[in-house]
mmCIF file with all atom_site columns, C-alpha atoms in Angstrom:
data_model
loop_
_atom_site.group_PDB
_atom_site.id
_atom_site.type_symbol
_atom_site.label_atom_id
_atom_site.label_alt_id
_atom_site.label_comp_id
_atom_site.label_asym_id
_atom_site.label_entity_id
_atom_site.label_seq_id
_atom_site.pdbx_PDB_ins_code
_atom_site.Cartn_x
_atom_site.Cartn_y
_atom_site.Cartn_z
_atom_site.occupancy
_atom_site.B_iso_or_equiv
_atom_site.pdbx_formal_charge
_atom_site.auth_seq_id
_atom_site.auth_comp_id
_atom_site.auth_asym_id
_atom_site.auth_atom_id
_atom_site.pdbx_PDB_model_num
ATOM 1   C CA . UNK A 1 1   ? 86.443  83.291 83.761  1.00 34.00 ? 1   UNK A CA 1
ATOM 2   C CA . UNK A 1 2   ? 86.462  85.186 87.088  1.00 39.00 ? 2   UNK A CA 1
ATOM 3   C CA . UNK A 1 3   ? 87.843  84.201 90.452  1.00 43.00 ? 3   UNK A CA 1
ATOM 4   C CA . UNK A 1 4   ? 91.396  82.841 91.980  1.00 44.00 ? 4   UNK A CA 1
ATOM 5   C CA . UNK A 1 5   ? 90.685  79.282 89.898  1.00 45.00 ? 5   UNK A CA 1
ATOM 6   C CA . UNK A 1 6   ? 91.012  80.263 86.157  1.00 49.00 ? 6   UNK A CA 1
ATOM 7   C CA . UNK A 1 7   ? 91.606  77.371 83.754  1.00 57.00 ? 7   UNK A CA 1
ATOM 8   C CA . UNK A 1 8   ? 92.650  74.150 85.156  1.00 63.00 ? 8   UNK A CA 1
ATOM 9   C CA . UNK A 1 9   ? 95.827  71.539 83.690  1.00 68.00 ? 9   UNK A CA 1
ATOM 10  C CA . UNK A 1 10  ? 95.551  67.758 84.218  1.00 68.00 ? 10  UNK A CA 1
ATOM 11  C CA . UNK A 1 11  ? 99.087  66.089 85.024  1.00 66.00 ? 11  UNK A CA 1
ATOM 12  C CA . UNK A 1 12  ? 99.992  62.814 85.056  1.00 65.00 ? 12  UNK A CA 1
ATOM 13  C CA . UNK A 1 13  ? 101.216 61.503 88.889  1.00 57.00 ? 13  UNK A CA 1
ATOM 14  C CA . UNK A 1 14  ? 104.884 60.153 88.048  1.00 54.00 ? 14  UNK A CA 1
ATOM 15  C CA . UNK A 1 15  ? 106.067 59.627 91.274  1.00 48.00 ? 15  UNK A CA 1
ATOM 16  C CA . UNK A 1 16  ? 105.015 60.055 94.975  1.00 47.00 ? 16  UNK A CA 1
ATOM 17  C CA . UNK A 1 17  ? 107.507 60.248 98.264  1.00 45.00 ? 17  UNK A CA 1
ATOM 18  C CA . UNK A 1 18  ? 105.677 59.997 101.352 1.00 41.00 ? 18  UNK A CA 1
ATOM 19  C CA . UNK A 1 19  ? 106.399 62.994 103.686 1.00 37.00 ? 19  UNK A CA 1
ATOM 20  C CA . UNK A 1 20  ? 107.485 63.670 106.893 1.00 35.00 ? 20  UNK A CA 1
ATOM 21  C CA . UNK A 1 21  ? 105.414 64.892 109.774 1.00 35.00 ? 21  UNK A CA 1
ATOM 22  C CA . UNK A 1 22  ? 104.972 68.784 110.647 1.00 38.00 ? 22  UNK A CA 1
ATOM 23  C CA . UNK A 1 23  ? 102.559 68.646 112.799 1.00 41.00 ? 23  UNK A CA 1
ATOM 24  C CA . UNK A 1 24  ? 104.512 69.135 116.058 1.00 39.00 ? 24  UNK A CA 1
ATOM 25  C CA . UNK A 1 25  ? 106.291 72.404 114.582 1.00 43.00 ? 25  UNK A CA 1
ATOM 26  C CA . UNK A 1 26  ? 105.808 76.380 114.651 1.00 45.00 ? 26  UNK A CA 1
ATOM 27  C CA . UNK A 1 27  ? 103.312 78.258 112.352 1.00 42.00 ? 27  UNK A CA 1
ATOM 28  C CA . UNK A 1 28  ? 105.850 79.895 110.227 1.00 41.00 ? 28  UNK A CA 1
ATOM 29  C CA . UNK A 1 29  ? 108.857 81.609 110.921 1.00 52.00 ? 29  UNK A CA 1
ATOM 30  C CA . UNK A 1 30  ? 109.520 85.827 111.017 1.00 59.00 ? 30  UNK A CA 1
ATOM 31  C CA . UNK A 1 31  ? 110.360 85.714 107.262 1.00 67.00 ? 31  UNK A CA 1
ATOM 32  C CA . UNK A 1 32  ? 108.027 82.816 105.605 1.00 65.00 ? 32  UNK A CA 1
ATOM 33  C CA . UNK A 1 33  ? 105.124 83.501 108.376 1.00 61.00 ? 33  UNK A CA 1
ATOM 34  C CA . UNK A 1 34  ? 102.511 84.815 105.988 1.00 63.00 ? 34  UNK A CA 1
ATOM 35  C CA . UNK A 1 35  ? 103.049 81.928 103.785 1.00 68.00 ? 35  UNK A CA 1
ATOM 36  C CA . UNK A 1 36  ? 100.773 79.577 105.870 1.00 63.00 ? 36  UNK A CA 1
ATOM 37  C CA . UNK A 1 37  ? 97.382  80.702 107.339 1.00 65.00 ? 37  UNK A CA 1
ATOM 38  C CA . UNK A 1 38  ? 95.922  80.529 110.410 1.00 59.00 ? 38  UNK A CA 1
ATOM 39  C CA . UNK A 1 39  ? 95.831  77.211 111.810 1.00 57.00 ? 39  UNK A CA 1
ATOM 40  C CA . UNK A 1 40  ? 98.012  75.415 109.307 1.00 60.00 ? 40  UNK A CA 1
ATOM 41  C CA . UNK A 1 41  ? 101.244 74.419 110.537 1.00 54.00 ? 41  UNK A CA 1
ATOM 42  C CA . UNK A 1 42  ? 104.916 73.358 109.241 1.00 53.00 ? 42  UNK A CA 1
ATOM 43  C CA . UNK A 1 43  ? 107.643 72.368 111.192 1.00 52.00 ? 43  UNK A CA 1
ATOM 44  C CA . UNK A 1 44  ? 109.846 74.479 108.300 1.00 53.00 ? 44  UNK A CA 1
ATOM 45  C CA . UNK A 1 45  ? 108.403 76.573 106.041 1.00 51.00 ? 45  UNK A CA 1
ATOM 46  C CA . UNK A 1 46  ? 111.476 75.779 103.823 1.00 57.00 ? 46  UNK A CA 1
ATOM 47  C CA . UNK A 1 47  ? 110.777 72.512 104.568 1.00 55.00 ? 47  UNK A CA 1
ATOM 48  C CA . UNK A 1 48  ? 107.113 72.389 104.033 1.00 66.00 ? 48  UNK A CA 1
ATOM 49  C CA . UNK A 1 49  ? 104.823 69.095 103.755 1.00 75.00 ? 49  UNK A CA 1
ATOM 50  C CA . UNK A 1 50  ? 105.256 68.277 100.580 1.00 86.00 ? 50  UNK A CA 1
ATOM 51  C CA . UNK A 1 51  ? 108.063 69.401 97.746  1.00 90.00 ? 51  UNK A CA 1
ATOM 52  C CA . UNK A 1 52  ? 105.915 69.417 94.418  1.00 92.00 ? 52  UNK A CA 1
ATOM 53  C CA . UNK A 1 53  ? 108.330 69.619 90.811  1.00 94.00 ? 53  UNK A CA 1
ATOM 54  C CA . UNK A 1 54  ? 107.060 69.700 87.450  1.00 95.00 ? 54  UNK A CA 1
ATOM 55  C CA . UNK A 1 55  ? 108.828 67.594 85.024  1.00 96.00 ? 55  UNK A CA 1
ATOM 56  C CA . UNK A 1 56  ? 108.667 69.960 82.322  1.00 96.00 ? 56  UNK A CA 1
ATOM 57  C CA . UNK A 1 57  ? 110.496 72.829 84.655  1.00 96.00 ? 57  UNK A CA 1
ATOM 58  C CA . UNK A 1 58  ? 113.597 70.012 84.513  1.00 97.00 ? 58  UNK A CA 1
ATOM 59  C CA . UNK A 1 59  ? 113.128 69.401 81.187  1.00 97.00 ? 59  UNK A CA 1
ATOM 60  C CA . UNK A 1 60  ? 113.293 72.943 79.922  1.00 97.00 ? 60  UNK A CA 1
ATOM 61  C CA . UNK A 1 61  ? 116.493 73.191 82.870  1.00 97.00 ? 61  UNK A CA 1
ATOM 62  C CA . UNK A 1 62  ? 117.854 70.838 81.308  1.00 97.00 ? 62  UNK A CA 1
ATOM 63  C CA . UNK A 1 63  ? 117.766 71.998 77.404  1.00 97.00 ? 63  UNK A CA 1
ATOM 64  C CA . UNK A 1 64  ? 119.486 75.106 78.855  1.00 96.00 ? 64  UNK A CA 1
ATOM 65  C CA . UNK A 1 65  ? 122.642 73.059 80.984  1.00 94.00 ? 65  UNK A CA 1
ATOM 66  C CA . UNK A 1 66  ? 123.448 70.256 78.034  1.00 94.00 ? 66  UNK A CA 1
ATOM 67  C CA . UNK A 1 67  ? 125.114 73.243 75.712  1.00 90.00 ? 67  UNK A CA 1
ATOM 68  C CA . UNK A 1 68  ? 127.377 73.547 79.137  1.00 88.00 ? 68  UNK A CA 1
ATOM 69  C CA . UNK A 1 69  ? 127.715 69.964 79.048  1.00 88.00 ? 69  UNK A CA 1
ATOM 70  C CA . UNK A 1 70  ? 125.593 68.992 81.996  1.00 87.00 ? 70  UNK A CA 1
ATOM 71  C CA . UNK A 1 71  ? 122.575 67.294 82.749  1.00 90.00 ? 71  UNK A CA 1
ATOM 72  C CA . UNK A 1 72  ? 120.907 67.310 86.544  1.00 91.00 ? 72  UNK A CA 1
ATOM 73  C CA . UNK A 1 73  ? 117.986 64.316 87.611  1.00 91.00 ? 73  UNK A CA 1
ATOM 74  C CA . UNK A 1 74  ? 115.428 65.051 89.550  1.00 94.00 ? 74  UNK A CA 1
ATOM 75  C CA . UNK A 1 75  ? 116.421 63.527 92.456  1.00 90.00 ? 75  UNK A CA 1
ATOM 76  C CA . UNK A 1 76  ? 118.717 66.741 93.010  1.00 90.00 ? 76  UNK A CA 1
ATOM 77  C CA . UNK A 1 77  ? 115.534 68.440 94.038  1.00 92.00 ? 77  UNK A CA 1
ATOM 78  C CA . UNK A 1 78  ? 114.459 66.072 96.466  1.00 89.00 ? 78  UNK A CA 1
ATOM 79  C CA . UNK A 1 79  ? 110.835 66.344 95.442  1.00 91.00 ? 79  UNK A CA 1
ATOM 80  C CA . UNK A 1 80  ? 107.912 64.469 97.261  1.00 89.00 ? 80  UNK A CA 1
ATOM 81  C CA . UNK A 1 81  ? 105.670 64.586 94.212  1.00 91.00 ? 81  UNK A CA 1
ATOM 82  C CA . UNK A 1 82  ? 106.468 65.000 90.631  1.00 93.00 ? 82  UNK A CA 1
ATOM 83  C CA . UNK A 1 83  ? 103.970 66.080 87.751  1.00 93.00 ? 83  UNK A CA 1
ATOM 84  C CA . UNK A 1 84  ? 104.411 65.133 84.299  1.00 92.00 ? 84  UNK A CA 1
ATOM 85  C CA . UNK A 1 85  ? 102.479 67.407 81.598  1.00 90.00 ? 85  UNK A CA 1
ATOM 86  C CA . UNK A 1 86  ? 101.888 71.310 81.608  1.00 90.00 ? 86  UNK A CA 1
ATOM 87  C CA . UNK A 1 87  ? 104.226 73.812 80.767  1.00 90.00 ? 87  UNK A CA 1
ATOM 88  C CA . UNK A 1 88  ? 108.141 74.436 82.484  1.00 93.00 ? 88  UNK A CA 1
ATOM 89  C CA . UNK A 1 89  ? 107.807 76.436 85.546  1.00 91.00 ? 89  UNK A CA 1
ATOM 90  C CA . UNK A 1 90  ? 103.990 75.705 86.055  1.00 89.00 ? 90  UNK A CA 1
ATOM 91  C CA . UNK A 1 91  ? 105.505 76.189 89.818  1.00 88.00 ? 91  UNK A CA 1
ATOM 92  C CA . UNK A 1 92  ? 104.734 79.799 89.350  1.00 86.00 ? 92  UNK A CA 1
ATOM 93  C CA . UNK A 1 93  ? 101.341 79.944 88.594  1.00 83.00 ? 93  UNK A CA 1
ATOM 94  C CA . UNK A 1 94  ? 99.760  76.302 90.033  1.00 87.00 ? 94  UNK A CA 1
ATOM 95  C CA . UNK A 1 95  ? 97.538  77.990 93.465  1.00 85.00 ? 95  UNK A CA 1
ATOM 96  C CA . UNK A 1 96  ? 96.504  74.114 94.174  1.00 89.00 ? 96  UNK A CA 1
ATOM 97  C CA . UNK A 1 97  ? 97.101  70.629 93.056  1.00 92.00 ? 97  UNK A CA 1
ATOM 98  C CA . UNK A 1 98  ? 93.355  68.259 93.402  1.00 93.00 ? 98  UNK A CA 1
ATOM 99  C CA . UNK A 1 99  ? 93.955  64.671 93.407  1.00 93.00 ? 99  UNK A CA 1
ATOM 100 C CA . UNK A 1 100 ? 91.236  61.903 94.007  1.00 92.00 ? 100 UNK A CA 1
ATOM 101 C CA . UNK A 1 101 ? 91.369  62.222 97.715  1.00 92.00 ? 101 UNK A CA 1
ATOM 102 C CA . UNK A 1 102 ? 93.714  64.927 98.407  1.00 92.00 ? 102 UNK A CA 1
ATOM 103 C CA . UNK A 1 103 ? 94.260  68.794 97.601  1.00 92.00 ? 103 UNK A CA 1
ATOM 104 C CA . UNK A 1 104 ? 97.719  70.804 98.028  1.00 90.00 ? 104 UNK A CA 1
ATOM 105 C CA . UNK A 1 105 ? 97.948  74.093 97.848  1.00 86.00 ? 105 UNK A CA 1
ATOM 106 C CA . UNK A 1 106 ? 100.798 76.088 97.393  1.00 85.00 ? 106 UNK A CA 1
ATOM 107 C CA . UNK A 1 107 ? 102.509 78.127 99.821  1.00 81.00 ? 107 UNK A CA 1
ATOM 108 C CA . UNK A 1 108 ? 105.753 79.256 98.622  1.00 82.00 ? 108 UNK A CA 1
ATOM 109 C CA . UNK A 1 109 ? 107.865 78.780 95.694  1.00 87.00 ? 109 UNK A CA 1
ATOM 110 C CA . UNK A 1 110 ? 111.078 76.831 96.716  1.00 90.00 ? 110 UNK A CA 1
ATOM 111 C CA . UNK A 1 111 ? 114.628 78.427 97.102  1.00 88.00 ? 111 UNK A CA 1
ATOM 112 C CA . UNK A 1 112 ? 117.066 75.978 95.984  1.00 90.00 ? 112 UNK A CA 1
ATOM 113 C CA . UNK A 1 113 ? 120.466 75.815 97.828  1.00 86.00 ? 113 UNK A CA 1
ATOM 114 C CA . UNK A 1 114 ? 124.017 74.314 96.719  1.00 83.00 ? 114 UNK A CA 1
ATOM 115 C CA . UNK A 1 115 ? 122.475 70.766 98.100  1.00 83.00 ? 115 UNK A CA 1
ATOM 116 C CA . UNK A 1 116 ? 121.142 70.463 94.356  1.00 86.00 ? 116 UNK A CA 1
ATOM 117 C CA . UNK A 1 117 ? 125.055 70.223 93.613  1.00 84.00 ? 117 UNK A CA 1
ATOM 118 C CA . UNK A 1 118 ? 125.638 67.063 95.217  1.00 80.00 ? 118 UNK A CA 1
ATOM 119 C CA . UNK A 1 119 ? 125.913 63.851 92.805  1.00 73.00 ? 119 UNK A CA 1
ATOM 120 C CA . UNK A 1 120 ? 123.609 61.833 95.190  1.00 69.00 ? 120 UNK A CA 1
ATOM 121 C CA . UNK A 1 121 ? 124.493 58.863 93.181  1.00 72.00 ? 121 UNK A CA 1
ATOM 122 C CA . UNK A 1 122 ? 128.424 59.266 94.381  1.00 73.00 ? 122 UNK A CA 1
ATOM 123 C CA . UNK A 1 123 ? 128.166 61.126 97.282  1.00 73.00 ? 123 UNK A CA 1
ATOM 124 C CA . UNK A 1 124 ? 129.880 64.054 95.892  1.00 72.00 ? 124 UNK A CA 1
ATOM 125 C CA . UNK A 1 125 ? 129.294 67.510 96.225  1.00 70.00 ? 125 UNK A CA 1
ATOM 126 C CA . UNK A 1 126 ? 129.578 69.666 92.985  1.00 67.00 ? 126 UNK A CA 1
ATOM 127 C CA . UNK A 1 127 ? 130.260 73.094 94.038  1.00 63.00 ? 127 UNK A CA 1
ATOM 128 C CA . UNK A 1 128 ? 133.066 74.763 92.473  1.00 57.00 ? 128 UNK A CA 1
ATOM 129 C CA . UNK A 1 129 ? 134.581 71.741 90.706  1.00 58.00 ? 129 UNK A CA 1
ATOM 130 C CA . UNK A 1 130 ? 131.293 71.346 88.156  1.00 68.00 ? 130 UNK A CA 1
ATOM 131 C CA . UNK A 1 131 ? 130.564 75.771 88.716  1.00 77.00 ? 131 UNK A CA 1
ATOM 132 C CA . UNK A 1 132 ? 127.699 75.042 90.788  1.00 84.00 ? 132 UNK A CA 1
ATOM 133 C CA . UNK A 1 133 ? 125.676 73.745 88.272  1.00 89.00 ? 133 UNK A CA 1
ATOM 134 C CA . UNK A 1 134 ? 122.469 73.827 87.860  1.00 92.00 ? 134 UNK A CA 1
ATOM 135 C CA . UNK A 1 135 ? 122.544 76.759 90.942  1.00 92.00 ? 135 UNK A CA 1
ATOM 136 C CA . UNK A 1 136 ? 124.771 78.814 88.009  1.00 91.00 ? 136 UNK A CA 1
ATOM 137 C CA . UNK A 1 137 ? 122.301 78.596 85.474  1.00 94.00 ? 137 UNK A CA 1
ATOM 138 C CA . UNK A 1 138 ? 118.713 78.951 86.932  1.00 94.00 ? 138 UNK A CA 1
ATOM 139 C CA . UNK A 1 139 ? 120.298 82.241 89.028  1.00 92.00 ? 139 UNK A CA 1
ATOM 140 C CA . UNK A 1 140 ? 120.106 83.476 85.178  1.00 92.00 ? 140 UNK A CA 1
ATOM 141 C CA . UNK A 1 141 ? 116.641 83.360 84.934  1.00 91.00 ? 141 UNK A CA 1
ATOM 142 C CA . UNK A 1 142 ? 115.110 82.340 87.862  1.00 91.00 ? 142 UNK A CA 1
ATOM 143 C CA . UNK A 1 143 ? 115.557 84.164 90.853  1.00 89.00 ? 143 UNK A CA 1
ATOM 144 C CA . UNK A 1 144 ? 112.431 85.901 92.128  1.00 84.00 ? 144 UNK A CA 1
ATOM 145 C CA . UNK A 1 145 ? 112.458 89.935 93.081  1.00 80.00 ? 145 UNK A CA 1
ATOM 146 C CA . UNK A 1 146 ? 110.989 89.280 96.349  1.00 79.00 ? 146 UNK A CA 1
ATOM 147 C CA . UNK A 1 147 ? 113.970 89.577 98.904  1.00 79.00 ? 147 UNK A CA 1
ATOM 148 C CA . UNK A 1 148 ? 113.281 87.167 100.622 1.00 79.00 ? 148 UNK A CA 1
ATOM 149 C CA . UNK A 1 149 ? 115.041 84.786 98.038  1.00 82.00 ? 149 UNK A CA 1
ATOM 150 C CA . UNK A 1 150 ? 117.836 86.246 98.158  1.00 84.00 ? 150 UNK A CA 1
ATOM 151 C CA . UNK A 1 151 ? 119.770 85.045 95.176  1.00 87.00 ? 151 UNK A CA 1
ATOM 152 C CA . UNK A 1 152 ? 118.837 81.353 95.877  1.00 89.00 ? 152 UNK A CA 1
ATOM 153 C CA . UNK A 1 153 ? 116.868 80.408 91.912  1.00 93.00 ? 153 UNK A CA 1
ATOM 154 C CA . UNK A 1 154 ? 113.462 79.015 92.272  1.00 92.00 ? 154 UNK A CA 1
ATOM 155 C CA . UNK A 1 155 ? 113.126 74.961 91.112  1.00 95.00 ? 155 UNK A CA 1
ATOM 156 C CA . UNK A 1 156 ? 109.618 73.636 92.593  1.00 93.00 ? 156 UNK A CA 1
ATOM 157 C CA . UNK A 1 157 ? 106.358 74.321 94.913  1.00 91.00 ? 157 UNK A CA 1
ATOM 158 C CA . UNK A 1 158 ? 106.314 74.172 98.707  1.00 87.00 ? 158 UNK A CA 1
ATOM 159 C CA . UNK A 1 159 ? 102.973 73.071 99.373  1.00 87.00 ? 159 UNK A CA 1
ATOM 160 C CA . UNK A 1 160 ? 100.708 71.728 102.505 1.00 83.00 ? 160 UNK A CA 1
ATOM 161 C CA . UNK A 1 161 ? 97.421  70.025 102.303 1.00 83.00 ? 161 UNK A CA 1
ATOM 162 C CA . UNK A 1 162 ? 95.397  67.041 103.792 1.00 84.00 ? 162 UNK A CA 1
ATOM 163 C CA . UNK A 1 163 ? 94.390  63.859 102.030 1.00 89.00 ? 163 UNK A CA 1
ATOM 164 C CA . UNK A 1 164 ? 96.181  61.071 100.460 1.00 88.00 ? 164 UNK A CA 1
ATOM 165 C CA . UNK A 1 165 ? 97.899  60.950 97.586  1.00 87.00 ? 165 UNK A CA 1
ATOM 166 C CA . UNK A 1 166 ? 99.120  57.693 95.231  1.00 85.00 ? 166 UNK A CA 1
ATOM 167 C CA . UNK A 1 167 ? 100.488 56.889 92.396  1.00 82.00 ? 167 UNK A CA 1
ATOM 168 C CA . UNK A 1 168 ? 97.490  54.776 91.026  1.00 85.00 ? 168 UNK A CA 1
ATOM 169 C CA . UNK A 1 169 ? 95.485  58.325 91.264  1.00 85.00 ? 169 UNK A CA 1
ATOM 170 C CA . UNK A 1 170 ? 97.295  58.547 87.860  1.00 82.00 ? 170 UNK A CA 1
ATOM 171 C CA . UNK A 1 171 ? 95.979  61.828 86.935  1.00 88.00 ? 171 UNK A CA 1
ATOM 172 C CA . UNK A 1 172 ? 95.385  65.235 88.977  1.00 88.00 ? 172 UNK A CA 1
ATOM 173 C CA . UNK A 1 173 ? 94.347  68.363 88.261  1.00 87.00 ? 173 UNK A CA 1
ATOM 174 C CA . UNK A 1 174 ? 96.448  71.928 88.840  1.00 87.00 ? 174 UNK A CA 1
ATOM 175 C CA . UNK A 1 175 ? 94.861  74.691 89.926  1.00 84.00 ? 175 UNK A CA 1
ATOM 176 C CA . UNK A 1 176 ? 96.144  78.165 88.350  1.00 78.00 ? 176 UNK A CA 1
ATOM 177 C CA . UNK A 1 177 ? 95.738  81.830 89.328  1.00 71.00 ? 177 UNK A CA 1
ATOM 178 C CA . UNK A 1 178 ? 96.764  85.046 87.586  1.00 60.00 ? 178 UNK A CA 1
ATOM 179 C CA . UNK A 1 179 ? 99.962  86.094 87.384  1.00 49.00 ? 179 UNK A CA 1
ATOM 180 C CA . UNK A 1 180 ? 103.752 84.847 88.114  1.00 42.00 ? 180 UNK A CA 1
ATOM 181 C CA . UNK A 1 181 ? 103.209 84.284 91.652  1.00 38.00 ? 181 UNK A CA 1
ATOM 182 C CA . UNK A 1 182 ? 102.032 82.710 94.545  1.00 46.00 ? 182 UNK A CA 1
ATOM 183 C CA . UNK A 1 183 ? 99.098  85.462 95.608  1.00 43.00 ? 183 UNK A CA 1
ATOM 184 C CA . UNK A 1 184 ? 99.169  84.289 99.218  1.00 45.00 ? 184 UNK A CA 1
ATOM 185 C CA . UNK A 1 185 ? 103.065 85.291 99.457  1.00 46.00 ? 185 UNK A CA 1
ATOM 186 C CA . UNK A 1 186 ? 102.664 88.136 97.087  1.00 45.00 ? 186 UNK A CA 1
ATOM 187 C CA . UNK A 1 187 ? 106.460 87.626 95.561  1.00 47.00 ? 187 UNK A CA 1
ATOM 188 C CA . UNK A 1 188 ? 106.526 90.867 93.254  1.00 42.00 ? 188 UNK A CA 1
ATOM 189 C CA . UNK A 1 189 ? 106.018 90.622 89.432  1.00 55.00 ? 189 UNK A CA 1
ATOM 190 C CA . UNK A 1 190 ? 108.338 87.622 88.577  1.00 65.00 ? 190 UNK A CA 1
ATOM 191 C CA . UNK A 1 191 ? 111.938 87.220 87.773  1.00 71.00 ? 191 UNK A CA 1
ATOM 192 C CA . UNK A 1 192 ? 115.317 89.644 88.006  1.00 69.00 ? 192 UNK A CA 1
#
């Protein structure tokens, strides 16, 4: 197989938020700017279209926080689309995401902040009284090399596209590329 689109993996569409508009916003930002070409535009590039999470990235977060006692939903992402199937951290290496009538490709990797602290369900913020779990934990294994990042872990796929997107699509297709990366960001061989 040759070419940016090497092997494809079919997920199953769990759950689908609809977005807000960008349209009205900058192309990109001093620090994010190549992440979006020419002509596409996001009102934030940390705040892109669409938030895409894999199930099986929480899932293998998950296996890793129970021995601390802890557990984290989904919701603490804030995702606008969530993928069931594939393997954890298919974030990395998904270039595009076809569904019947709509394609998203990916733009950056997303930087997760203490907001993935807060118990949504209480309105509580977990910081230092829970040790900023699940931050704590994924900065063990998944912050990226690329400045950029800082020391903020990676937990989903910034993404932008055109179409539309529903649950009763049921099944989509990801589109993967070589390597650990996004190639269109270019955020150095993988993980610190």
């Amino acid at each position: 197989m040759t070419g940016r689109e090497k092997e494809g993996v079919e997920y199953g569409v769990y759950k689908v938020v609809k977005g807000r508009n960008n349209k009205d916003g900058e192309r990109g930002d001093s620090k994010w700017g190549d992440c979006y070409p020419s002509g596409e535009v996001s009102g934030a590039t940390d705040g892109s279209q669409v938030l895409v999470a894999f199930s099986s990235s929480l899932v293998d977060l998950n296996r890793r926080l129970i021995s601390k006692g802890e557990v984290v939903g989904m919701e603490a992402f804030r995702p606008n689309v969530v993928l069931e199937g594939g393997r954890a951290w298919d974030e990395d290496r998904v270039r595009a995401v076809k569904f019947k009538r709509a394609v998203l490709r990916g733009r950056k990797l997303c930087h997760r902040c203490v907001m993935c602290t807060v118990d949504r369900g209480k309105g509580e913020w977990g910081g230092f009284r829970k040790g900023f779990e699940p931050l704590k934990t994924m900065r063990g294994f998944r912050c990226a090399k690329d400045e950029r990042y800082g020391d903020s872990p990676i937990f989903g796929l910034n993404a932008a596209g055109e179409g539309k997107i529903s649950v009763e699509d049921g099944i989509c297709l990801g589109i993967l590329g070589r390597g650990s990366n996004l190639g269109i960001t270019n955020i150095a061989d993988g993980y610190k």
